[in-house]
């Protein structure tokens, strides 16, 4: 949702600040790494799987 303001346009629901984004990304990475380790997947294979998903 967008609205006009005096100095341009704003978007409702703007993304979290950089610190919050980094925190959430680190938490997701931690969970992903733990899951890959539990499955016995080597780190390189886990990264390859992530890249395949990223490209979809």
PQR file of N, CA, C, O and H, with PARSE charges and radii, in Angstrom:
ATOM      1  N   UNK A   1       0.841  -1.162   0.000 -0.4000 1.5000
ATOM      2  CA  UNK A   1       0.000   0.000   0.000 -0.0000 2.0000
ATOM      3  C   UNK A   1       0.896   1.237   0.000  0.5500 1.7000
ATOM      4  O   UNK A   1       1.862   1.303   0.760 -0.5500 1.4000
ATOM      5  N   UNK A   2       0.593   2.180  -0.817 -0.4000 1.5000
ATOM      6  CA  UNK A   2       1.426   3.366  -0.920 -0.0000 2.0000
ATOM      7  C   UNK A   2       0.625   4.606  -0.595  0.5500 1.7000
ATOM      8  O   UNK A   2      -0.590   4.652  -0.788 -0.5500 1.4000
ATOM      9  H   UNK A   2      -0.191   2.127  -1.434  0.4000 1.0000
ATOM     10  N   UNK A   3       1.315   5.597  -0.104 -0.4000 1.5000
ATOM     11  CA  UNK A   3       0.658   6.868   0.154 -0.0000 2.0000
ATOM     12  C   UNK A   3       1.617   8.003  -0.153  0.5500 1.7000
ATOM     13  O   UNK A   3       2.832   7.854  -0.023 -0.5500 1.4000
ATOM     14  H   UNK A   3       2.302   5.559   0.053  0.4000 1.0000
ATOM     15  N   UNK A   4       1.074   9.117  -0.553 -0.4000 1.5000
ATOM     16  CA  UNK A   4       1.897  10.289  -0.852 -0.0000 2.0000
ATOM     17  C   UNK A   4       2.130  11.061   0.431  0.5500 1.7000
ATOM     18  O   UNK A   4       1.219  11.253   1.237 -0.5500 1.4000
ATOM     19  H   UNK A   4       0.087   9.238  -0.658  0.4000 1.0000
ATOM     20  N   UNK A   5       3.349  11.493   0.603 -0.4000 1.5000
ATOM     21  CA  UNK A   5       3.697  12.348   1.732 -0.0000 2.0000
ATOM     22  C   UNK A   5       4.441  13.558   1.195  0.5500 1.7000
ATOM     23  O   UNK A   5       4.727  13.637   0.000 -0.5500 1.4000
ATOM     24  H   UNK A   5       4.089  11.337  -0.052  0.4000 1.0000
ATOM     25  N   UNK A   6       4.743  14.470   2.046 -0.4000 1.5000
ATOM     26  CA  UNK A   6       5.343  15.727   1.601 -0.0000 2.0000
ATOM     27  C   UNK A   6       6.627  15.533   0.797  0.5500 1.7000
ATOM     28  O   UNK A   6       6.862  16.257  -0.171 -0.5500 1.4000
ATOM     29  H   UNK A   6       4.511  14.406   3.016  0.4000 1.0000
ATOM     30  N   UNK A   7       7.450  14.578   1.179 -0.4000 1.5000
ATOM     31  CA  UNK A   7       8.745  14.394   0.520 -0.0000 2.0000
ATOM     32  C   UNK A   7       8.803  13.098  -0.270  0.5500 1.7000
ATOM     33  O   UNK A   7       9.847  12.445  -0.280 -0.5500 1.4000
ATOM     34  H   UNK A   7       7.259  13.990   1.965  0.4000 1.0000
ATOM     35  N   UNK A   8       7.754  12.710  -0.913 -0.4000 1.5000
ATOM     36  CA  UNK A   8       7.790  11.503  -1.730 -0.0000 2.0000
ATOM     37  C   UNK A   8       6.715  10.521  -1.352  0.5500 1.7000
ATOM     38  O   UNK A   8       5.643  10.902  -0.882 -0.5500 1.4000
ATOM     39  H   UNK A   8       6.906  13.240  -0.906  0.4000 1.0000
ATOM     40  N   UNK A   9       7.005   9.261  -1.559 -0.4000 1.5000
ATOM     41  CA  UNK A   9       6.027   8.206  -1.352 -0.0000 2.0000
ATOM     42  C   UNK A   9       6.555   7.236  -0.310  0.5500 1.7000
ATOM     43  O   UNK A   9       7.755   6.965  -0.256 -0.5500 1.4000
ATOM     44  H   UNK A   9       7.876   8.952  -1.941  0.4000 1.0000
ATOM     45  N   UNK A  10       5.672   6.721   0.507 -0.4000 1.5000
ATOM     46  CA  UNK A  10       6.057   5.703   1.483 -0.0000 2.0000
ATOM     47  C   UNK A  10       5.300   4.424   1.168  0.5500 1.7000
ATOM     48  O   UNK A  10       4.261   4.444   0.508 -0.5500 1.4000
ATOM     49  H   UNK A  10       4.697   6.941   0.463  0.4000 1.0000
ATOM     50  N   UNK A  11       5.830   3.332   1.643 -0.4000 1.5000
ATOM     51  CA  UNK A  11       5.192   2.034   1.447 -0.0000 2.0000
ATOM     52  C   UNK A  11       4.861   1.475   2.819  0.5500 1.7000
ATOM     53  O   UNK A  11       5.733   1.350   3.679 -0.5500 1.4000
ATOM     54  H   UNK A  11       6.674   3.316   2.180  0.4000 1.0000
ATOM     55  N   UNK A  12       3.607   1.145   3.013 -0.4000 1.5000
ATOM     56  CA  UNK A  12       3.178   0.584   4.291 -0.0000 2.0000
ATOM     57  C   UNK A  12       3.833  -0.772   4.485  0.5500 1.7000
ATOM     58  O   UNK A  12       4.030  -1.516   3.525 -0.5500 1.4000
ATOM     59  H   UNK A  12       2.898   1.247   2.315  0.4000 1.0000
ATOM     60  N   UNK A  13       4.163  -1.085   5.706 -0.4000 1.5000
ATOM     61  CA  UNK A  13       4.768  -2.380   5.979 -0.0000 2.0000
ATOM     62  C   UNK A  13       6.188  -2.465   5.467  0.5500 1.7000
ATOM     63  O   UNK A  13       6.585  -3.505   4.942 -0.5500 1.4000
ATOM     64  H   UNK A  13       4.003  -0.480   6.486  0.4000 1.0000
ATOM     65  N   UNK A  14       6.962  -1.408   5.601 -0.4000 1.5000
ATOM     66  CA  UNK A  14       8.339  -1.423   5.123 -0.0000 2.0000
ATOM     67  C   UNK A  14       9.128  -2.521   5.819  0.5500 1.7000
ATOM     68  O   UNK A  14       8.796  -2.906   6.941 -0.5500 1.4000
ATOM     69  H   UNK A  14       6.639  -0.563   6.027  0.4000 1.0000
ATOM     70  N   UNK A  15      10.164  -3.028   5.171 -0.4000 1.5000
ATOM     71  CA  UNK A  15      10.931  -4.114   5.761 -0.0000 2.0000
ATOM     72  C   UNK A  15      11.608  -3.686   7.062  0.5500 1.7000
ATOM     73  O   UNK A  15      11.826  -2.501   7.313 -0.5500 1.4000
ATOM     74  H   UNK A  15      10.434  -2.716   4.261  0.4000 1.0000
ATOM     75  N   UNK A  16      11.929  -4.673   7.866 -0.4000 1.5000
ATOM     76  CA  UNK A  16      12.611  -4.412   9.131 -0.0000 2.0000
ATOM     77  C   UNK A  16      13.965  -3.774   8.862  0.5500 1.7000
ATOM     78  O   UNK A  16      14.491  -3.851   7.751 -0.5500 1.4000
ATOM     79  H   UNK A  16      11.752  -5.636   7.662  0.4000 1.0000
ATOM     80  N   UNK A  17      14.512  -3.153   9.872 -0.4000 1.5000
ATOM     81  CA  UNK A  17      15.817  -2.539   9.703 -0.0000 2.0000
ATOM     82  C   UNK A  17      16.892  -3.597   9.466  0.5500 1.7000
ATOM     83  O   UNK A  17      16.641  -4.792   9.623 -0.5500 1.4000
ATOM     84  H   UNK A  17      14.085  -3.091  10.774  0.4000 1.0000
ATOM     85  N   UNK A  18      18.084  -3.152   9.090 -0.4000 1.5000
ATOM     86  CA  UNK A  18      19.166  -4.068   8.722 -0.0000 2.0000
ATOM     87  C   UNK A  18      19.522  -5.024   9.862  0.5500 1.7000
ATOM     88  O   UNK A  18      19.807  -6.196   9.614 -0.5500 1.4000
ATOM     89  H   UNK A  18      18.288  -2.181   8.963  0.4000 1.0000
ATOM     90  N   UNK A  19      19.510  -4.549  11.086 -0.4000 1.5000
ATOM     91  CA  UNK A  19      19.848  -5.419  12.221 -0.0000 2.0000
ATOM     92  C   UNK A  19      18.828  -6.539  12.380  0.5500 1.7000
ATOM     93  O   UNK A  19      19.197  -7.685  12.636 -0.5500 1.4000
ATOM     94  H   UNK A  19      19.279  -3.597  11.288  0.4000 1.0000
ATOM     95  N   UNK A  20      17.555  -6.215  12.231 -0.4000 1.5000
ATOM     96  CA  UNK A  20      16.501  -7.228  12.346 -0.0000 2.0000
ATOM     97  C   UNK A  20      16.575  -8.218  11.193  0.5500 1.7000
ATOM     98  O   UNK A  20      16.392  -9.419  11.392 -0.5500 1.4000
ATOM     99  H   UNK A  20      17.255  -5.284  12.024  0.4000 1.0000
ATOM    100  N   UNK A  21      16.841  -7.726  10.001 -0.4000 1.5000
ATOM    101  CA  UNK A  21      16.990  -8.624   8.847 -0.0000 2.0000
ATOM    102  C   UNK A  21      18.138  -9.595   9.080  0.5500 1.7000
ATOM    103  O   UNK A  21      17.999 -10.794   8.839 -0.5500 1.4000
ATOM    104  H   UNK A  21      16.990  -6.751   9.840  0.4000 1.0000
ATOM    105  N   UNK A  22      19.279  -9.079   9.552 -0.4000 1.5000
ATOM    106  CA  UNK A  22      20.435  -9.941   9.816 -0.0000 2.0000
ATOM    107  C   UNK A  22      20.112 -10.964  10.894  0.5500 1.7000
ATOM    108  O   UNK A  22      20.490 -12.130  10.774 -0.5500 1.4000
ATOM    109  H   UNK A  22      19.393  -8.105   9.748  0.4000 1.0000
ATOM    110  N   UNK A  23      19.415 -10.541  11.949 -0.4000 1.5000
ATOM    111  CA  UNK A  23      19.060 -11.463  13.024 -0.0000 2.0000
ATOM    112  C   UNK A  23      18.183 -12.599  12.515  0.5500 1.7000
ATOM    113  O   UNK A  23      18.407 -13.766  12.834 -0.5500 1.4000
ATOM    114  H   UNK A  23      19.108  -9.594  12.047  0.4000 1.0000
ATOM    115  N   UNK A  24      17.184 -12.239  11.721 -0.4000 1.5000
ATOM    116  CA  UNK A  24      16.264 -13.249  11.193 -0.0000 2.0000
ATOM    117  C   UNK A  24      16.960 -14.174  10.207  0.5500 1.7000
ATOM    118  O   UNK A  24      16.701 -15.377  10.199 -0.5500 1.4000
ATOM    119  H   UNK A  24      17.002 -11.290  11.462  0.4000 1.0000
ATOM    120  N   UNK A  25      17.834 -13.631   9.383 -0.4000 1.5000
ATOM    121  CA  UNK A  25      18.587 -14.451   8.438 -0.0000 2.0000
ATOM    122  C   UNK A  25      19.524 -15.405   9.173  0.5500 1.7000
ATOM    123  O   UNK A  25      19.625 -16.579   8.814 -0.5500 1.4000
ATOM    124  H   UNK A  25      18.044 -12.653   9.390  0.4000 1.0000
ATOM    125  N   UNK A  26      20.210 -14.902  10.205 -0.4000 1.5000
ATOM    126  CA  UNK A  26      21.089 -15.766  10.992 -0.0000 2.0000
ATOM    127  C   UNK A  26      20.316 -16.888  11.665  0.5500 1.7000
ATOM    128  O   UNK A  26      20.793 -18.021  11.722 -0.5500 1.4000
ATOM    129  H   UNK A  26      20.128 -13.949  10.496  0.4000 1.0000
ATOM    130  N   UNK A  27      19.129 -16.587  12.175 -0.4000 1.5000
ATOM    131  CA  UNK A  27      18.304 -17.619  12.814 -0.0000 2.0000
ATOM    132  C   UNK A  27      17.879 -18.683  11.799  0.5500 1.7000
ATOM    133  O   UNK A  27      17.917 -19.877  12.096 -0.5500 1.4000
ATOM    134  H   UNK A  27      18.741 -15.666  12.129  0.4000 1.0000
ATOM    135  N   UNK A  28      17.477 -18.252  10.608 -0.4000 1.5000
ATOM    136  CA  UNK A  28      17.096 -19.208   9.564 -0.0000 2.0000
ATOM    137  C   UNK A  28      18.292 -20.068   9.149  0.5500 1.7000
ATOM    138  O   UNK A  28      18.151 -21.273   8.936 -0.5500 1.4000
ATOM    139  H   UNK A  28      17.446 -17.283  10.367  0.4000 1.0000
ATOM    140  N   UNK A  29      19.459 -19.450   9.035 -0.4000 1.5000
ATOM    141  CA  UNK A  29      20.667 -20.179   8.653 -0.0000 2.0000
ATOM    142  C   UNK A  29      21.045 -21.204   9.724  0.5500 1.7000
ATOM    143  O   UNK A  29      21.464 -22.318   9.410 -0.5500 1.4000
ATOM    144  H   UNK A  29      19.573 -18.472   9.207  0.4000 1.0000
ATOM    145  N   UNK A  30      20.893 -20.814  10.985 -0.4000 1.5000
ATOM    146  CA  UNK A  30      21.194 -21.720  12.090 -0.0000 2.0000
ATOM    147  C   UNK A  30      20.306 -22.963  12.032  0.5500 1.7000
ATOM    148  O   UNK A  30      20.787 -24.085  12.190 -0.5500 1.4000
ATOM    149  H   UNK A  30      20.553 -19.909  11.240  0.4000 1.0000
ATOM    150  N   UNK A  31      19.020 -22.756  11.807 -0.4000 1.5000
ATOM    151  CA  UNK A  31      18.087 -23.873  11.708 -0.0000 2.0000
ATOM    152  C   UNK A  31      18.400 -24.750  10.484  0.5500 1.7000
ATOM    153  O   UNK A  31      18.360 -25.977  10.567 -0.5500 1.4000
ATOM    154  H   UNK A  31      18.630 -21.844  11.678  0.4000 1.0000
ATOM    155  N   UNK A  32      18.708 -24.110   9.360 -0.4000 1.5000
ATOM    156  CA  UNK A  32      19.040 -24.847   8.135 -0.0000 2.0000
ATOM    157  C   UNK A  32      20.293 -25.698   8.347  0.5500 1.7000
ATOM    158  O   UNK A  32      20.320 -26.872   7.978 -0.5500 1.4000
ATOM    159  H   UNK A  32      18.740 -23.113   9.293  0.4000 1.0000
ATOM    160  N   UNK A  33      21.334 -25.100   8.943 -0.4000 1.5000
ATOM    161  CA  UNK A  33      22.580 -25.827   9.181 -0.0000 2.0000
ATOM    162  C   UNK A  33      22.354 -27.006  10.132  0.5500 1.7000
ATOM    163  O   UNK A  33      22.887 -28.094   9.911 -0.5500 1.4000
ATOM    164  H   UNK A  33      21.312 -24.146   9.242  0.4000 1.0000
ATOM    165  N   UNK A  34      21.575 -26.792  11.175 -0.4000 1.5000
ATOM    166  CA  UNK A  34      21.299 -27.870  12.120 -0.0000 2.0000
ATOM    167  C   UNK A  34      20.557 -29.019  11.445  0.5500 1.7000
ATOM    168  O   UNK A  34      20.856 -30.188  11.690 -0.5500 1.4000
ATOM    169  H   UNK A  34      21.143 -25.909  11.355  0.4000 1.0000
ATOM    170  N   UNK A  35      19.601 -28.687  10.604 -0.4000 1.5000
ATOM    171  CA  UNK A  35      18.844 -29.715   9.887 -0.0000 2.0000
ATOM    172  C   UNK A  35      19.756 -30.495   8.943  0.5500 1.7000
ATOM    173  O   UNK A  35      19.690 -31.723   8.888 -0.5500 1.4000
ATOM    174  H   UNK A  35      19.358 -27.738  10.404  0.4000 1.0000
ATOM    175  N   UNK A  36      20.608 -29.786   8.201 -0.4000 1.5000
ATOM    176  CA  UNK A  36      21.535 -30.450   7.278 -0.0000 2.0000
ATOM    177  C   UNK A  36      22.483 -31.381   8.039  0.5500 1.7000
ATOM    178  O   UNK A  36      22.749 -32.497   7.592 -0.5500 1.4000
ATOM    179  H   UNK A  36      20.661 -28.788   8.246  0.4000 1.0000
ATOM    180  N   UNK A  37      22.992 -30.925   9.187 -0.4000 1.5000
ATOM    181  CA  UNK A  37      23.882 -31.778   9.997 -0.0000 2.0000
ATOM    182  C   UNK A  37      23.153 -33.020  10.484  0.5500 1.7000
ATOM    183  O   UNK A  37      23.710 -34.117  10.454 -0.5500 1.4000
ATOM    184  H   UNK A  37      22.776 -30.019   9.550  0.4000 1.0000
ATOM    185  N   UNK A  38      21.906 -32.858  10.934 -0.4000 1.5000
ATOM    186  CA  UNK A  38      21.131 -34.010  11.413 -0.0000 2.0000
ATOM    187  C   UNK A  38      20.905 -35.020  10.295  0.5500 1.7000
ATOM    188  O   UNK A  38      20.838 -36.224  10.545 -0.5500 1.4000
ATOM    189  H   UNK A  38      21.453 -31.967  10.958  0.4000 1.0000
ATOM    190  N   UNK A  39      20.788 -34.531   9.066 -0.4000 1.5000
ATOM    191  CA  UNK A  39      20.596 -35.412   7.919 -0.0000 2.0000
ATOM    192  C   UNK A  39      21.906 -36.029   7.437  0.5500 1.7000
ATOM    193  O   UNK A  39      21.904 -36.915   6.583 -0.5500 1.4000
ATOM    194  H   UNK A  39      20.843 -33.553   8.863  0.4000 1.0000
ATOM    195  N   UNK A  40      23.013 -35.561   7.983 -0.4000 1.5000
ATOM    196  CA  UNK A  40      24.318 -36.069   7.571 -0.0000 2.0000
ATOM    197  C   UNK A  40      24.783 -35.521   6.223  0.5500 1.7000
ATOM    198  O   UNK A  40      25.594 -36.142   5.537 -0.5500 1.4000
ATOM    199  H   UNK A  40      23.015 -34.841   8.677  0.4000 1.0000
ATOM    200  N   UNK A  41      24.265 -34.364   5.857 -0.4000 1.5000
ATOM    201  CA  UNK A  41      24.589 -33.763   4.557 -0.0000 2.0000
ATOM    202  C   UNK A  41      25.859 -32.925   4.704  0.5500 1.7000
ATOM    203  O   UNK A  41      25.944 -32.092   5.606 -0.5500 1.4000
ATOM    204  H   UNK A  41      23.606 -33.860   6.414  0.4000 1.0000
ATOM    205  N   UNK A  42      26.850 -33.134   3.829 -0.4000 1.5000
ATOM    206  CA  UNK A  42      28.042 -32.288   3.854 -0.0000 2.0000
ATOM    207  C   UNK A  42      27.679 -30.827   3.563  0.5500 1.7000
ATOM    208  O   UNK A  42      26.710 -30.552   2.856 -0.5500 1.4000
ATOM    209  H   UNK A  42      26.781 -33.811   3.096  0.4000 1.0000
ATOM    210  N   UNK A  43      28.460 -29.898   4.111 -0.4000 1.5000
ATOM    211  CA  UNK A  43      28.177 -28.465   3.967 -0.0000 2.0000
ATOM    212  C   UNK A  43      28.068 -28.054   2.498  0.5500 1.7000
ATOM    213  O   UNK A  43      27.179 -27.283   2.140 -0.5500 1.4000
ATOM    214  H   UNK A  43      29.248 -30.121   4.686  0.4000 1.0000
ATOM    215  N   UNK A  44      28.950 -28.554   1.657 -0.4000 1.5000
ATOM    216  CA  UNK A  44      28.898 -28.175   0.232 -0.0000 2.0000
ATOM    217  C   UNK A  44      27.583 -28.605  -0.412  0.5500 1.7000
ATOM    218  O   UNK A  44      27.014 -27.866  -1.215 -0.5500 1.4000
ATOM    219  H   UNK A  44      29.672 -29.181   1.948  0.4000 1.0000
ATOM    220  N   UNK A  45      27.101 -29.793  -0.065 -0.4000 1.5000
ATOM    221  CA  UNK A  45      25.827 -30.259  -0.612 -0.0000 2.0000
ATOM    222  C   UNK A  45      24.660 -29.420  -0.088  0.5500 1.7000
ATOM    223  O   UNK A  45      23.710 -29.141  -0.819 -0.5500 1.4000
ATOM    224  H   UNK A  45      27.563 -30.393   0.587  0.4000 1.0000
ATOM    225  N   UNK A  46      24.741 -29.021   1.182 -0.4000 1.5000
ATOM    226  CA  UNK A  46      23.689 -28.183   1.757 -0.0000 2.0000
ATOM    227  C   UNK A  46      23.647 -26.822   1.067  0.5500 1.7000
ATOM    228  O   UNK A  46      22.570 -26.299   0.784 -0.5500 1.4000
ATOM    229  H   UNK A  46      25.513 -29.247   1.776  0.4000 1.0000
ATOM    230  N   UNK A  47      24.810 -26.257   0.798 -0.4000 1.5000
ATOM    231  CA  UNK A  47      24.874 -24.963   0.095 -0.0000 2.0000
ATOM    232  C   UNK A  47      24.344 -25.111  -1.328  0.5500 1.7000
ATOM    233  O   UNK A  47      23.631 -24.235  -1.817 -0.5500 1.4000
ATOM    234  H   UNK A  47      25.685 -26.682   1.028  0.4000 1.0000
ATOM    235  N   UNK A  48      24.685 -26.209  -1.992 -0.4000 1.5000
ATOM    236  CA  UNK A  48      24.160 -26.451  -3.346 -0.0000 2.0000
ATOM    237  C   UNK A  48      22.636 -26.517  -3.327  0.5500 1.7000
ATOM    238  O   UNK A  48      21.984 -25.969  -4.217 -0.5500 1.4000
ATOM    239  H   UNK A  48      25.264 -26.921  -1.594  0.4000 1.0000
ATOM    240  N   UNK A  49      22.061 -27.180  -2.324 -0.4000 1.5000
ATOM    241  CA  UNK A  49      20.603 -27.279  -2.222 -0.0000 2.0000
ATOM    242  C   UNK A  49      19.988 -25.893  -2.029  0.5500 1.7000
ATOM    243  O   UNK A  49      18.962 -25.572  -2.630 -0.5500 1.4000
ATOM    244  H   UNK A  49      22.591 -27.625  -1.602  0.4000 1.0000
ATOM    245  N   UNK A  50      20.613 -25.089  -1.200 -0.4000 1.5000
ATOM    246  CA  UNK A  50      20.132 -23.726  -0.984 -0.0000 2.0000
ATOM    247  C   UNK A  50      20.167 -22.930  -2.283  0.5500 1.7000
ATOM    248  O   UNK A  50      19.206 -22.233  -2.611 -0.5500 1.4000
ATOM    249  H   UNK A  50      21.446 -25.349  -0.713  0.4000 1.0000
ATOM    250  N   UNK A  51      21.248 -23.028  -3.011 -0.4000 1.5000
ATOM    251  CA  UNK A  51      21.361 -22.300  -4.287 -0.0000 2.0000
ATOM    252  C   UNK A  51      20.311 -22.753  -5.295  0.5500 1.7000
ATOM    253  O   UNK A  51      19.769 -21.935  -6.039 -0.5500 1.4000
ATOM    254  H   UNK A  51      22.029 -23.594  -2.744  0.4000 1.0000
ATOM    255  N   UNK A  52      20.024 -24.048  -5.321 -0.4000 1.5000
ATOM    256  CA  UNK A  52      18.983 -24.537  -6.236 -0.0000 2.0000
ATOM    257  C   UNK A  52      17.641 -23.902  -5.881  0.5500 1.7000
ATOM    258  O   UNK A  52      16.896 -23.492  -6.771 -0.5500 1.4000
ATOM    259  H   UNK A  52      20.464 -24.712  -4.717  0.4000 1.0000
ATOM    260  N   UNK A  53      17.333 -23.819  -4.606 -0.4000 1.5000
ATOM    261  CA  UNK A  53      16.070 -23.208  -4.177 -0.0000 2.0000
ATOM    262  C   UNK A  53      16.056 -21.710  -4.457  0.5500 1.7000
ATOM    263  O   UNK A  53      15.025 -21.158  -4.842 -0.5500 1.4000
ATOM    264  H   UNK A  53      17.938 -24.152  -3.883  0.4000 1.0000
ATOM    265  N   UNK A  54      17.178 -21.062  -4.266 -0.4000 1.5000
ATOM    266  CA  UNK A  54      17.278 -19.614  -4.494 -0.0000 2.0000
ATOM    267  C   UNK A  54      16.977 -19.288  -5.956  0.5500 1.7000
ATOM    268  O   UNK A  54      16.334 -18.281  -6.254 -0.5500 1.4000
ATOM    269  H   UNK A  54      18.015 -21.511  -3.953  0.4000 1.0000
ATOM    270  N   UNK A  55      17.444 -20.143  -6.861 -0.4000 1.5000
ATOM    271  CA  UNK A  55      17.303 -19.891  -8.301 -0.0000 2.0000
ATOM    272  C   UNK A  55      15.917 -20.203  -8.835  0.5500 1.7000
ATOM    273  O   UNK A  55      15.608 -19.886  -9.984 -0.5500 1.4000
ATOM    274  H   UNK A  55      17.966 -20.961  -6.619  0.4000 1.0000
ATOM    275  N   UNK A  56      15.083 -20.819  -8.016 -0.4000 1.5000
ATOM    276  CA  UNK A  56      13.725 -21.148  -8.513 -0.0000 2.0000
ATOM    277  C   UNK A  56      12.811 -19.971  -8.473  0.5500 1.7000
ATOM    278  O   UNK A  56      11.645 -20.081  -8.853 -0.5500 1.4000
ATOM    279  H   UNK A  56      15.334 -21.076  -7.083  0.4000 1.0000
TER
END
